[in-house]
Amino acid sequence: MTIVTKILAGSLIFCLMSSVDATSTIPIFRVDAKGKTGAEIGAALGKAVKEQFPDIGKKYDSYLASFVDQNTFNSWVQKRVNFVKPNIDQAYQDEVNAIVSNWGIVGIDQVGDGYLSLNEFWLLQLIPDIGRRTNCSGFGVFGNVSALKAPIVGRNMDWRTTEALRSIQAITVYEYENRTFVNIGFAGYVGVISGFNSDGLFVAHLDSPLGKRYPEPIGDHAIVFDLRKVLEKTTKISAAAISLSKQQYGFSHNILMADTKDVEVLEQPQGQKAHLRNATSPLRIEMSWGKPNQIAVVNCFVLRNSPLNCISSIDRFRWHRFRTLAKFNSTDNQAHVKDVIKIMFDKVNPYQEIFNQNTVQSIVFTPKDKRLHLYTVPISGIHSAHPVMYEIPNLLPVSPVQETWLSDTIMYVLAFLMLGSVLFISFGNNDYSKKRG
């Protein structure tokens, strides 16, 4: 092997090691959805997931059994799932059905038996819509307060999970003809809890309970599938908010949204009109803000014209903690990505922390350059004393212009490494010759 060959091989190994380290926290599934039907997309994804997680059905069944008994399951399927599912786009229904058909499903709905049925999988897909309440939060900066002069948005997803569910955390990338979107969640989970598209639009679901009983029976839409639709069809907060505001949902929620210009929150109470909140919207006196070009969201509504539901001490503390941390300005203290990451990892005040024992995923995303930083909880469920967000590279397809630039950059880097190595070897040989002389 020549010196040049050795140098090139060493450089390539270095690049590969760097890439593996950056993406080792979570599996990534890529779906070529161009010109494909929902059934074809589901079949391909289901097969890939099964290969990565051979016991995926058992894992999902185990998680389901951790929070619902058989009687509750039967009731939810009959009175909730069966009324919501017909309002979901047929292509998404076909995708879900095709995914699970690759996993060896059973026809009997028996929660906790180690096997997954179609009804069980559908209930899992609709958890945020039919009965799974969560305690999530988010924060964003934009405009001249951001060091990027563009939005930086953070989001913590807090779910009560099991080892089985934590072990199947995954990213799924759907590549369509005109747009690609990234779904951050779990293997085989088709709806969107957190995600973004190739235009830089980011959306995340947060529960905002009003204390009302779930209306049964109900024929409302599924927010997790409507969030997917806006990532496939829209590019801006305004268009996404209009699309979502047309529908009614079984539970009240907040939708944290960001695009290349702004960060806003859609407050959507059950059975009432939705309102889009920005950094200067009029808020309730007890939930004051007053932070230019900065915004936060917890599990309640803060707009003056939204229903009053900021009753929990957790929501109140987190809101005011975000307000304390939102100390950035346009002159001498602009926010960087590392600053937003630090906020999302804040652990002040036990039992009411922003980053807490139920945080499954912590995300920071920059819409302008589509860079994702992600933390996923270990399978054990125990956070490290010093958690780290990894940047997950190469999620979106590279455009021809970017591809050319990257190729040129790689060549320059390799040439630099080769030159440095040759000089090192040359000087080393000279020193060796002098010593021998």
XYZ file of C-alpha atoms in Angstrom:
437
model
C 0.000 0.000 0.000
C 1.415 3.408 -1.016
C 1.740 6.343 1.362
C -1.057 8.180 -0.464
C -3.359 5.149 -0.250
C -2.711 4.834 3.467
C -3.478 8.518 3.980
C -6.729 8.320 2.015
C -7.800 5.200 3.899
C -7.045 6.813 7.237
C -8.931 9.964 6.306
C -11.973 7.950 5.173
C -12.036 5.938 8.398
C -11.906 9.181 10.390
C -14.881 10.620 8.496
C -16.904 7.440 8.946
C -16.166 7.279 12.662
C -17.330 10.862 13.083
C -20.593 10.154 11.277
C -21.322 7.008 13.273
C -20.671 8.779 16.569
C -23.061 11.586 15.672
C -25.933 9.290 14.708
C -25.387 6.408 17.124
C -28.072 7.623 19.512
C -31.062 6.611 17.392
C -31.882 4.438 14.327
C -32.904 6.254 11.151
C -35.387 4.748 8.694
C -35.545 6.227 5.188
C -38.644 5.764 3.052
C -38.673 6.484 -0.676
C -42.289 7.652 -0.895
C -42.052 9.137 -4.398
C -44.990 7.875 -6.436
C -45.841 5.244 -3.815
C -49.244 4.397 -2.354
C -49.816 4.358 1.380
C -49.803 0.560 1.330
C -46.485 0.471 -0.533
C -44.922 2.962 1.880
C -46.175 0.969 4.862
C -44.951 -2.340 3.473
C -41.435 -0.973 2.941
C -41.296 0.729 6.336
C -42.803 -2.227 8.166
C -40.222 -4.574 6.688
C -37.324 -2.276 7.596
C -38.576 -1.825 11.163
C -39.052 -5.564 11.604
C -35.479 -6.193 10.478
C -34.164 -3.644 12.989
C -36.495 -4.725 15.818
C -37.539 -8.383 15.336
C -39.733 -8.299 18.465
C -41.365 -4.938 17.691
C -44.893 -6.302 18.176
C -44.057 -7.630 21.618
C -42.488 -4.308 22.611
C -45.547 -2.295 21.614
C -47.899 -4.750 23.330
C -45.827 -4.526 26.505
C -45.995 -0.734 26.466
C -49.746 -0.753 25.867
C -50.251 -3.055 28.852
C -48.348 -0.604 31.068
C -51.089 2.039 30.986
C -54.351 0.406 29.916
C -56.243 -2.676 31.114
C -58.413 -4.867 28.903
C -61.727 -3.210 29.777
C -60.361 0.283 29.152
C -58.815 -0.886 25.900
C -62.104 -2.356 24.685
C -63.936 0.862 25.556
C -61.376 3.118 23.873
C -61.392 1.090 20.678
C -65.182 1.019 20.482
C -65.917 4.616 21.505
C -62.801 6.484 20.378
C -60.550 4.708 17.869
C -63.437 3.532 15.700
C -64.852 7.061 15.515
C -61.591 8.905 14.864
C -60.047 6.489 12.363
C -62.538 7.098 9.497
C -61.500 10.780 9.449
C -57.854 9.896 8.819
C -56.706 10.069 5.188
C -57.064 6.687 3.536
C -53.403 6.688 2.486
C -52.345 6.932 6.135
C -54.768 4.180 7.120
C -53.318 1.967 4.397
C -49.795 2.737 5.592
C -50.566 1.772 9.193
C -52.302 -1.433 8.129
C -49.424 -2.386 5.816
C -46.785 -1.721 8.479
C -48.335 -4.003 11.039
C -49.115 -6.713 8.465
C -45.345 -7.228 8.187
C -45.042 -7.849 11.902
C -47.072 -11.034 12.244
C -50.128 -9.572 13.957
C -52.819 -11.622 15.659
C -56.584 -11.318 15.339
C -57.303 -11.367 19.076
C -57.246 -8.136 21.099
C -55.571 -9.325 24.289
C -53.516 -6.614 25.961
C -50.268 -7.891 27.469
C -50.225 -11.291 25.771
C -46.949 -10.593 23.983
C -48.576 -10.178 20.586
C -49.871 -7.166 18.683
C -53.288 -6.941 17.044
C -54.418 -4.380 14.469
C -56.711 -2.646 16.977
C -53.896 -2.481 19.524
C -51.589 -0.878 16.973
C -54.232 1.670 16.008
C -54.809 2.634 19.630
C -51.062 3.167 20.010
C -51.001 5.356 16.897
C -53.727 7.551 18.388
C -52.428 7.868 21.958
C -52.249 11.714 21.969
C -55.757 11.901 20.499
C -57.687 9.503 22.691
C -56.263 9.387 26.175
C -52.543 9.754 26.795
C -51.754 13.005 28.608
C -48.220 14.300 28.674
C -46.210 17.087 30.291
C -44.135 18.670 27.536
C -42.591 22.098 27.052
C -40.854 24.255 24.471
C -38.927 27.463 23.918
C -37.836 29.509 20.921
C -35.935 32.612 19.875
C -35.928 34.405 16.535
C -35.130 37.673 14.796
C -32.309 39.836 16.123
C -32.343 38.082 19.504
C -31.023 34.956 17.769
C -27.323 34.846 16.952
C -28.338 33.143 13.706
C -30.722 35.996 12.856
C -33.169 33.140 12.370
C -35.279 30.916 14.660
C -33.887 28.420 17.139
C -36.594 26.228 18.679
C -36.369 23.729 21.536
C -38.860 21.067 22.575
C -38.930 18.457 25.360
C -41.255 15.489 24.989
C -42.201 14.106 28.402
C -43.988 10.750 28.363
C -44.314 8.026 30.937
C -42.585 5.230 29.069
C -41.330 1.704 29.574
C -38.047 0.066 28.686
C -39.796 -1.521 25.710
C -40.901 1.810 24.231
C -37.613 3.557 24.993
C -35.773 0.830 23.099
C -37.586 1.570 19.813
C -37.022 5.318 19.590
C -36.320 6.195 15.969
C -36.310 8.830 13.260
C -38.242 8.180 10.055
C -37.464 10.209 6.928
C -40.134 10.271 4.196
C -38.878 11.461 0.811
C -41.654 12.645 -1.540
C -41.344 14.265 -4.973
C -41.523 17.875 -3.789
C -40.745 17.660 -0.107
C -39.090 15.525 2.550
C -40.235 15.390 6.147
C -38.586 13.990 9.245
C -40.644 12.248 11.931
C -38.947 12.128 15.343
C -40.527 9.479 17.535
C -40.663 5.703 17.488
C -40.182 2.919 14.964
C -43.391 2.308 13.041
C -45.162 5.331 14.504
C -46.810 7.014 11.523
C -48.350 10.100 13.141
C -46.227 13.097 14.106
C -45.475 14.133 17.681
C -42.382 16.130 16.713
C -41.129 16.692 13.185
C -39.972 19.044 10.461
C -39.818 19.249 6.684
C -37.265 20.220 4.052
C -38.688 23.756 3.911
C -37.807 24.284 7.581
C -41.319 24.013 9.035
C -41.218 22.444 12.523
C -44.235 21.225 14.525
C -44.600 19.600 17.948
C -47.662 18.452 19.904
C -48.174 19.372 23.574
C -51.189 18.434 25.662
C -53.219 21.265 27.252
C -56.044 19.660 29.253
C -59.162 21.597 30.202
C -60.313 19.055 32.753
C -63.250 18.057 30.572
C -64.281 14.473 29.995
C -63.456 13.035 26.605
C -66.614 13.402 24.472
C -67.946 9.959 23.568
C -68.776 8.944 20.961
C -66.833 11.391 18.848
C -65.977 11.740 15.185
C -63.186 14.278 15.434
C -59.877 14.315 13.598
C -56.518 12.926 14.712
C -54.010 15.677 15.461
C -50.972 13.419 14.989
C -52.013 12.650 11.414
C -52.994 16.244 10.671
C -49.548 17.352 11.854
C -48.053 14.939 9.372
C -50.255 16.364 6.639
C -49.108 19.942 7.267
C -45.481 18.807 7.085
C -46.214 17.185 3.738
C -48.272 20.045 2.319
C -47.194 23.384 3.842
C -44.052 25.448 4.319
C -45.014 28.235 6.735
C -46.542 28.611 10.195
C -49.466 30.619 8.811
C -50.569 27.943 6.341
C -50.113 25.146 8.885
C -52.155 27.042 11.497
C -55.003 27.662 9.048
C -55.106 23.973 8.120
C -55.125 22.767 11.735
C -57.634 25.393 12.900
C -60.280 24.032 10.537
C -60.545 20.788 12.515
C -61.882 19.751 15.913
C -60.037 17.308 18.156
C -60.956 15.167 21.134
C -58.419 16.766 23.454
C -57.180 20.330 23.824
C -53.592 20.962 22.856
C -50.856 23.436 21.996
C -48.881 23.114 18.774
C -45.391 24.588 18.880
C -44.451 25.723 15.368
C -41.396 27.287 13.779
C -40.402 28.206 10.249
C -37.478 30.095 8.747
C -38.765 33.423 10.124
C -40.697 32.902 13.349
C -41.699 30.706 16.297
C -45.362 30.649 17.377
C -47.844 28.494 19.301
C -51.305 27.414 18.154
C -53.593 27.218 21.206
C -56.445 24.880 20.300
C -59.069 24.254 23.022
C -61.474 21.351 22.675
C -64.647 22.457 20.895
C -63.548 26.098 20.627
C -61.789 28.380 18.176
C -58.013 28.057 17.891
C -55.749 31.099 18.283
C -52.179 31.605 17.095
C -49.917 33.085 19.782
C -46.766 35.040 19.017
C -44.193 36.711 21.253
C -46.246 39.904 21.618
C -49.754 38.453 21.996
C -51.798 39.687 25.002
C -51.536 37.120 27.809
C -53.195 36.527 31.149
C -51.800 38.729 33.900
C -50.654 35.789 36.006
C -48.795 34.315 32.992
C -47.005 37.475 31.879
C -44.043 37.274 29.500
C -42.608 40.513 28.058
C -39.633 38.944 26.283
C -39.111 40.322 22.745
C -38.508 37.730 20.018
C -38.699 34.869 22.529
C -41.571 32.481 23.219
C -42.346 29.527 25.489
C -45.026 26.863 25.783
C -46.125 24.492 28.558
C -49.204 22.295 29.037
C -51.750 25.087 29.344
C -53.128 28.091 27.474
C -51.785 31.553 28.259
C -53.580 33.760 25.736
C -56.036 36.198 27.276
C -58.849 34.923 25.044
C -58.130 31.205 25.581
C -59.783 29.153 28.353
C -58.203 29.331 31.801
C -56.357 26.087 32.547
C -52.955 27.079 33.980
C -53.808 25.554 37.327
C -51.055 22.972 37.797
C -48.019 24.152 39.755
C -45.843 22.341 37.209
C -47.157 24.476 34.350
C -46.865 27.693 36.327
C -43.340 26.989 37.523
C -42.056 25.933 34.112
C -43.592 28.988 32.478
C -41.979 31.383 34.916
C -38.710 29.434 34.772
C -38.663 29.874 30.987
C -39.356 33.569 31.550
C -36.356 33.803 33.885
C -34.130 31.995 31.391
C -35.338 34.090 28.432
C -32.716 36.752 29.095
C -31.489 37.285 25.549
C -31.344 40.573 23.675
C -30.217 41.979 20.338
C -27.146 43.841 21.556
C -24.812 41.973 23.889
C -26.541 38.664 24.651
C -27.902 36.947 21.565
C -29.006 33.324 21.846
C -26.943 30.560 20.273
C -27.938 26.930 19.776
C -25.930 25.955 22.856
C -27.955 28.416 24.933
C -31.282 26.901 23.901
C -29.895 23.421 24.541
C -28.915 24.539 28.046
C -32.448 25.827 28.661
C -34.038 22.559 27.523
C -31.722 20.692 29.931
C -32.612 22.956 32.885
C -33.275 20.983 36.088
C -33.988 23.671 38.675
C -36.668 22.749 41.237
C -37.134 18.973 41.625
C -40.451 17.518 40.355
C -41.158 20.622 38.268
C -38.069 20.703 36.072
C -38.065 21.566 32.395
C -35.812 18.536 31.860
C -37.236 15.839 34.119
C -37.388 12.115 34.784
C -40.126 11.654 32.160
C -38.296 13.503 29.377
C -37.951 10.989 26.559
C -36.590 13.250 23.838
C -35.134 16.746 23.918
C -34.874 18.582 20.605
C -33.301 21.785 19.331
C -33.915 22.638 15.671
C -32.817 25.516 13.451
C -35.271 25.865 10.534
C -33.064 28.015 8.293
C -30.309 25.420 7.925
C -32.479 22.419 8.972
C -30.039 21.261 11.631
C -31.374 18.900 14.292
C -29.850 18.397 17.730
C -31.395 15.500 19.624
C -31.187 13.825 23.011
C -32.905 10.486 23.575
C -33.331 8.917 26.987
C -31.322 5.697 27.530
C -33.246 2.426 27.469
C -32.795 2.255 31.244
C -34.811 5.456 31.587
C -32.105 7.017 33.757
C -30.636 10.272 32.491
C -26.916 10.875 32.525
C -25.715 13.445 35.031
C -24.512 15.413 32.011
C -26.902 14.744 29.112
C -25.753 15.607 25.605
C -27.660 16.524 22.461
C -26.095 15.118 19.306
C -26.434 16.789 15.950
C -28.050 14.303 13.576
C -26.541 15.001 10.143
C -27.628 14.168 6.602
C -31.324 13.667 7.301
C -32.477 15.601 4.242
C -31.510 14.900 0.615
C -28.598 16.962 -0.656
C -29.437 19.324 -3.510
C -27.205 19.277 -6.638
C -25.619 22.609 -5.627
C -24.962 21.390 -2.080
C -23.658 18.090 -3.432
C -21.113 19.882 -5.629
C -20.044 22.119 -2.743
C -19.686 19.151 -0.410
C -17.685 17.197 -2.977
C -15.311 20.132 -3.467
C -15.022 20.627 0.292
C -14.256 16.950 0.882
C -11.580 17.030 -1.810
C -9.981 20.114 -0.234
C -10.043 18.467 3.202
C -8.535 15.248 1.873
C -5.873 17.194 -0.013
C -5.024 19.116 3.161
C -4.819 15.894 5.183
C -2.664 14.266 2.514
C -0.296 17.247 2.398
C -0.020 17.332 6.169
C 0.643 13.604 6.351
C 3.260 13.736 3.580
C 5.074 16.594 5.318
C 4.912 14.719 8.611
C 6.343 11.572 7.014
C 9.031 13.561 5.177
C 10.187 15.370 8.319
C 10.048 12.107 10.207
C 12.260 10.391 7.644
C 14.740 13.312 7.705
C 14.981 13.141 11.498
C 15.476 9.385 11.298
C 18.214 9.795 8.680
C 20.006 12.394 10.809
C 19.914 10.101 13.813
C 21.342 7.228 11.779
C 24.052 9.532 10.403
